[in-house]
Amino acid sequence: MEYTQLGRTGLKVARLVLGTMNFGPQTGEADSHAIMDAALDAGINLFDTANVYGWGENKGRTETIIGNWFAKGGDRRDKVVLATKVYGDMTLDGSPVWPNHDKLSAVNIRRAVEASLKRLQTDHIDLYQFHHVDRDTPFDEIWQAMDVLVQQGKVLYVGSSNFAGYKIAQANETAARRGSYGLVSEQCLYNLAERRAEMEVIPAARDYGLGVIPWSPLHGGLLGGVLKKQAEGGRRASGRAADTLADPAGRARIQAYEDLLDKHGLEPGEVALAWLLTRPGVTGPIVGPRTGEQLESAVRAVELELSEELLASLDEIFPGPGPSPEAFAW
């Protein structure tokens, strides 16, 4: 496994991040524990989760599964850089949200971190991430709450997720005025088929020293050989993948992508991950395996070298917006 620094920090993390969103809803606890063991064996040390994962009536279930895995011992907790998130409410779906039980007020941050620590069976969170922008809470209040948690040793680093470029700037400029360390990472939607992050988010992250952690690197399975799998009787596409395939032009791009990689004898999902690893500013994409086999495929992507010719061909199929700020002007 290859390692890199997380943004401007001294923290070393693997070039792949283990996403745990499937733990609970799609993958049982025993299989989830096996995947986490296999991830450690492969050298993956950054595990990403969120307080709301488990969803519906099982919010918090994913953190509980991870906590039970930590409780098995064997230096599991010491080897893992643990990342979780705060923002969403933890009430059951359909129930009213009590005031101050969601978003990023100091009250909710304090409540949420204590609940996550309990479910995760640990005394600290290595990377505590804002799951979304809170338009109602000023960054001064947010940083005051986070500074207290850092001073208490309950949080070591702070990151963001789904932040626009200007929000990254606002957050870190406010932190600088306060003498706080600020954001060290940004999780954003970024992959071959969705490159809007190159306009502002990634330039802002790089300028402020944030590591970029792309989520949905296969764009909901769209970049994982979806057409070939459908032809072989695999499960049908859903969500973002289904929306793209419903558009003739989008479907043609995916067909061209799969044809190109078939010509080179390469697996689409592995190429999609390897492409992200070539992008400036990217720490490592989040992979959310449901099975051990999917994890093994993701790990192979780290060692995959893409030729300049292939990278150029991928750009032809999935052109990005171009360099910023030139992309805004012409």
Coordinates of C-alpha atoms in Angstrom, one line a residue:
M1 CA 0.0 0.0 0.0
E2 CA 1.2 3.5 -0.7
Y3 CA 0.8 6.3 1.8
T4 CA 0.7 10.1 1.7
Q5 CA 0.3 13.0 4.0
L6 CA -3.3 14.2 4.7
G7 CA -3.2 17.7 3.3
R8 CA -0.8 19.9 5.1
T9 CA -0.7 17.7 8.2
G10 CA 2.0 15.2 9.3
L11 CA -0.6 12.4 9.4
K12 CA 0.2 9.5 7.0
V13 CA -2.8 7.8 5.4
A14 CA -3.2 5.2 2.7
R15 CA -4.0 6.1 -0.8
L16 CA -7.3 4.3 -0.4
V17 CA -9.9 5.1 2.3
L18 CA -12.3 2.5 3.6
G19 CA -15.8 3.7 3.4
T20 CA -18.2 2.0 5.8
M21 CA -21.7 3.2 4.7
N22 CA -22.7 -0.3 3.6
F23 CA -21.9 -1.7 7.0
G24 CA -25.3 -2.5 8.5
P25 CA -27.7 -1.7 5.7
Q26 CA -26.1 -4.1 3.1
T27 CA -23.3 -5.9 4.9
G28 CA -23.9 -7.7 8.2
E29 CA -21.7 -7.2 11.2
A30 CA -19.6 -10.4 10.9
D31 CA -18.8 -9.6 7.2
S32 CA -18.2 -6.0 8.0
H33 CA -15.6 -7.0 10.6
A34 CA -14.0 -9.3 8.1
I35 CA -13.7 -6.5 5.6
M36 CA -12.1 -4.2 8.2
D37 CA -9.6 -6.9 9.1
A38 CA -8.8 -7.4 5.4
A39 CA -8.4 -3.6 4.9
L40 CA -5.9 -3.5 7.7
D41 CA -4.1 -6.5 6.3
A42 CA -3.9 -4.6 2.9
G43 CA -2.4 -1.5 4.7
I44 CA -5.5 0.7 4.6
N45 CA -5.5 2.8 7.7
L46 CA -8.1 5.6 7.2
F47 CA -11.6 4.4 7.9
D48 CA -14.5 6.8 7.2
T49 CA -18.0 6.7 8.7
A50 CA -20.7 9.1 9.9
N51 CA -23.1 9.2 12.8
V52 CA -26.1 8.8 10.6
Y53 CA -24.9 5.7 8.7
G54 CA -27.2 2.8 9.2
W55 CA -30.0 5.1 8.1
G56 CA -33.7 5.0 8.8
E57 CA -34.5 3.3 12.1
N58 CA -30.8 2.2 12.4
K59 CA -29.0 5.5 12.4
G60 CA -25.8 5.0 14.3
R61 CA -25.6 1.3 13.5
T62 CA -22.5 1.6 11.4
E63 CA -20.6 3.3 14.2
T64 CA -21.7 0.6 16.5
I65 CA -20.4 -2.1 14.2
I66 CA -17.0 -0.3 14.0
G67 CA -17.0 0.1 17.8
N68 CA -17.6 -3.6 18.3
W69 CA -14.8 -4.4 16.0
F70 CA -12.4 -2.1 17.9
A71 CA -13.5 -3.9 21.1
K72 CA -12.0 -7.1 19.8
G73 CA -8.6 -5.6 20.5
G74 CA -5.4 -6.6 18.7
D75 CA -4.3 -3.0 18.2
R76 CA -7.2 -2.4 15.9
R77 CA -8.0 1.1 17.2
D78 CA -4.3 2.1 17.3
K79 CA -3.8 1.2 13.7
V80 CA -6.8 3.0 12.4
V81 CA -7.1 6.7 11.6
L82 CA -10.8 7.1 12.5
A83 CA -12.9 9.6 10.6
T84 CA -16.6 10.2 11.3
K85 CA -19.0 13.1 10.6
V86 CA -21.5 15.4 12.3
Y87 CA -24.5 17.3 10.9
G88 CA -27.5 15.0 10.4
D89 CA -30.2 14.4 13.0
M90 CA -30.3 11.0 14.7
T91 CA -34.1 10.9 15.1
L92 CA -36.0 8.1 13.3
D93 CA -37.1 8.9 9.8
G94 CA -40.5 10.5 9.9
S95 CA -40.2 11.7 13.4
P96 CA -39.9 15.5 14.1
V97 CA -36.4 16.8 14.8
W98 CA -36.1 18.4 18.2
P99 CA -34.5 21.9 18.1
N100 CA -30.7 21.8 18.3
H101 CA -30.5 18.1 17.5
D102 CA -28.9 18.5 14.1
K103 CA -26.5 20.7 12.1
L104 CA -23.4 22.4 13.6
S105 CA -24.4 24.5 16.6
A106 CA -22.1 24.2 19.5
V107 CA -24.9 22.4 21.4
N108 CA -25.3 19.7 18.7
I109 CA -21.6 19.3 18.1
R110 CA -21.0 18.5 21.8
R111 CA -24.0 16.1 21.9
A112 CA -23.1 14.4 18.7
V113 CA -19.4 13.8 19.5
E114 CA -20.2 12.2 22.8
A115 CA -22.7 9.9 21.2
S116 CA -20.3 8.9 18.4
L117 CA -17.5 8.2 20.9
K118 CA -19.8 5.9 22.9
R119 CA -21.0 4.0 19.8
L120 CA -17.4 3.8 18.5
Q121 CA -16.1 2.6 21.9
T122 CA -13.1 5.0 21.7
D123 CA -11.9 8.1 23.6
H124 CA -11.1 10.2 20.5
I125 CA -11.9 10.8 16.9
D126 CA -8.9 11.3 14.6
L127 CA -10.7 13.3 11.9
Y128 CA -14.1 14.9 12.8
Q129 CA -15.8 16.1 9.6
F130 CA -18.7 18.5 9.0
H131 CA -21.0 16.4 6.8
H132 CA -22.6 19.5 5.1
V133 CA -22.5 23.3 5.3
D134 CA -24.7 24.8 8.1
R135 CA -25.9 28.1 6.7
D136 CA -27.4 29.1 10.1
T137 CA -24.3 28.7 12.4
P138 CA -21.3 31.1 12.1
F139 CA -17.9 29.6 11.7
D140 CA -16.8 31.4 14.9
E141 CA -19.2 29.3 16.9
I142 CA -18.3 26.1 15.1
W143 CA -14.5 26.7 15.7
Q144 CA -15.1 27.5 19.3
A145 CA -16.8 24.2 19.8
M146 CA -14.2 22.3 17.8
D147 CA -11.3 24.0 19.7
V148 CA -12.7 22.8 23.0
L149 CA -12.9 19.2 21.7
V150 CA -9.3 19.4 20.4
Q151 CA -8.2 20.8 23.8
Q152 CA -10.0 17.9 25.5
G153 CA -8.3 15.4 23.2
K154 CA -11.6 14.1 21.9
V155 CA -10.8 15.3 18.3
L156 CA -7.4 15.6 16.7
Y157 CA -8.2 17.0 13.2
V158 CA -11.2 18.7 11.6
G159 CA -12.4 18.1 8.0
S160 CA -15.3 19.1 5.8
S161 CA -17.6 17.3 3.4
N162 CA -19.7 18.7 0.5
F163 CA -18.3 22.2 1.0
A164 CA -18.2 24.7 -1.9
G165 CA -14.8 26.3 -2.5
Y166 CA -15.8 29.6 -1.0
K167 CA -17.0 27.8 2.2
I168 CA -13.6 26.1 2.5
A169 CA -12.1 29.6 2.3
Q170 CA -14.6 31.1 4.8
A171 CA -14.0 28.2 7.3
N172 CA -10.2 28.4 7.1
E173 CA -10.0 32.2 7.2
T174 CA -12.2 32.2 10.3
A175 CA -10.0 29.5 11.8
A176 CA -6.8 31.5 11.0
R177 CA -8.2 34.7 12.7
R178 CA -8.9 32.6 15.8
G179 CA -5.5 30.9 15.8
S180 CA -7.2 27.5 15.1
Y181 CA -5.7 24.9 12.8
G182 CA -8.7 24.8 10.5
L183 CA -9.9 22.2 8.0
V184 CA -7.4 19.6 6.9
S185 CA -9.5 17.7 4.4
E186 CA -12.5 17.9 2.2
Q187 CA -14.7 15.0 1.1
C188 CA -16.4 15.8 -2.2
L189 CA -18.2 14.1 -5.1
Y190 CA -15.4 13.6 -7.7
N191 CA -14.8 11.0 -10.3
L192 CA -14.3 10.6 -14.1
A193 CA -18.0 11.3 -14.8
E194 CA -18.4 14.1 -12.3
R195 CA -15.5 16.6 -12.5
R196 CA -17.2 19.9 -11.4
A197 CA -15.0 19.8 -8.2
E198 CA -12.1 20.8 -10.4
M199 CA -13.7 24.3 -10.9
E200 CA -13.4 25.6 -7.3
V201 CA -13.4 22.9 -4.6
I202 CA -10.1 21.2 -5.5
P203 CA -8.3 24.5 -6.2
A204 CA -9.5 25.9 -2.8
A205 CA -8.5 22.7 -1.0
R206 CA -5.0 22.8 -2.5
D207 CA -4.5 26.5 -1.7
Y208 CA -5.5 25.9 1.9
G209 CA -3.7 22.7 2.4
L210 CA -6.6 20.3 2.5
G211 CA -6.4 16.7 1.4
V212 CA -9.1 15.8 -1.1
I213 CA -11.0 12.6 -0.3
P214 CA -13.4 11.8 -3.2
W215 CA -16.6 10.0 -2.4
S216 CA -18.5 7.9 -5.0
P217 CA -15.4 7.3 -7.1
L218 CA -17.4 4.9 -9.3
H219 CA -20.3 7.3 -9.5
G220 CA -22.9 4.9 -8.1
G221 CA -21.4 1.9 -10.1
L222 CA -21.6 3.8 -13.4
L223 CA -17.8 3.5 -13.8
G224 CA -17.5 -0.1 -12.6
G225 CA -18.5 -1.8 -15.9
V226 CA -22.2 -1.4 -15.5
L227 CA -23.2 -2.1 -19.1
K228 CA -21.2 -5.3 -19.3
K229 CA -22.6 -6.4 -15.9
Q230 CA -26.2 -5.7 -17.1
A231 CA -25.5 -7.7 -20.3
E232 CA -24.4 -10.6 -18.2
G233 CA -27.5 -10.5 -16.0
G234 CA -26.1 -8.4 -13.1
R235 CA -28.2 -6.0 -11.0
R236 CA -29.7 -3.0 -12.7
A237 CA -28.3 0.4 -12.3
S238 CA -29.9 2.8 -9.8
G239 CA -29.6 6.4 -8.6
R240 CA -27.0 8.5 -10.5
A241 CA -25.9 5.6 -12.7
A242 CA -29.5 5.0 -13.9
D243 CA -30.0 8.7 -14.6
T244 CA -26.9 8.8 -16.8
L245 CA -27.8 5.6 -18.7
A246 CA -31.3 7.0 -19.4
D247 CA -29.7 9.8 -21.4
P248 CA -28.5 8.5 -24.9
A249 CA -25.4 10.7 -24.8
G250 CA -24.5 9.6 -21.3
R251 CA -25.0 5.9 -22.2
A252 CA -22.8 6.4 -25.3
R253 CA -19.9 7.8 -23.1
I254 CA -20.1 4.8 -20.7
Q255 CA -20.1 2.4 -23.7
A256 CA -17.0 4.2 -25.1
Y257 CA -15.4 4.0 -21.7
E258 CA -16.0 0.3 -21.3
D259 CA -14.9 -0.4 -24.9
L260 CA -11.7 1.5 -24.4
L261 CA -10.7 -0.4 -21.3
D262 CA -11.7 -3.7 -22.8
K263 CA -9.3 -3.0 -25.6
H264 CA -6.5 -2.4 -23.0
G265 CA -7.6 -5.5 -20.9
L266 CA -8.4 -3.4 -17.9
E267 CA -11.2 -3.5 -15.3
P268 CA -13.3 -0.3 -15.4
G269 CA -13.7 0.0 -11.6
E270 CA -9.9 -0.3 -11.0
V271 CA -9.2 2.3 -13.7
A272 CA -11.7 4.8 -12.3
L273 CA -9.9 4.5 -8.9
A274 CA -6.4 4.7 -10.5
W275 CA -7.4 7.8 -12.4
L276 CA -8.3 9.6 -9.2
L277 CA -4.9 8.7 -7.8
T278 CA -3.3 10.6 -10.6
R279 CA -5.3 13.8 -9.9
P280 CA -3.5 16.7 -8.1
G281 CA -4.5 17.2 -4.5
V282 CA -6.3 13.9 -4.1
T283 CA -5.3 12.0 -0.9
G284 CA -7.3 8.9 -1.8
P285 CA -10.8 7.9 -2.9
I286 CA -13.3 6.3 -0.5
V287 CA -14.1 2.8 -1.5
G288 CA -17.2 1.2 0.1
P289 CA -16.9 -2.6 -0.5
R290 CA -19.9 -4.8 0.3
T291 CA -17.7 -7.9 -0.1
G292 CA -14.1 -8.9 0.4
E293 CA -13.7 -9.4 -3.4
Q294 CA -14.6 -5.8 -4.0
L295 CA -12.0 -4.7 -1.5
E296 CA -9.4 -6.8 -3.3
S297 CA -10.2 -5.1 -6.6
A298 CA -9.9 -1.7 -5.1
V299 CA -6.5 -2.5 -3.6
R300 CA -5.2 -3.6 -7.0
A301 CA -6.0 -0.1 -8.3
V302 CA -3.2 1.5 -6.2
E303 CA -0.6 -0.4 -8.2
L304 CA -2.2 0.3 -11.6
E305 CA -0.2 2.7 -13.7
L306 CA -2.1 4.4 -16.4
S307 CA -0.3 5.5 -19.6
E308 CA -0.4 9.0 -20.9
E309 CA -2.2 7.7 -24.0
L310 CA -4.9 6.1 -21.8
L311 CA -5.2 9.2 -19.7
A312 CA -5.7 11.3 -22.8
S313 CA -8.3 9.0 -24.1
L314 CA -10.2 9.1 -20.8
D315 CA -10.1 12.9 -21.0
E316 CA -11.7 12.7 -24.4
I317 CA -14.6 10.6 -23.2
F318 CA -15.0 12.6 -19.9
P319 CA -13.6 16.1 -20.5
G320 CA -13.2 18.1 -17.3
P321 CA -14.0 21.8 -17.0
G322 CA -10.4 22.8 -17.7
P323 CA -8.0 24.8 -15.4
S324 CA -9.4 27.3 -13.0
P325 CA -10.0 30.2 -13.2
E326 CA -9.6 30.0 -17.0
A327 CA -12.6 27.6 -17.1
F328 CA -14.9 30.4 -15.9
A329 CA -13.8 32.8 -18.6
W330 CA -13.4 30.9 -21.9

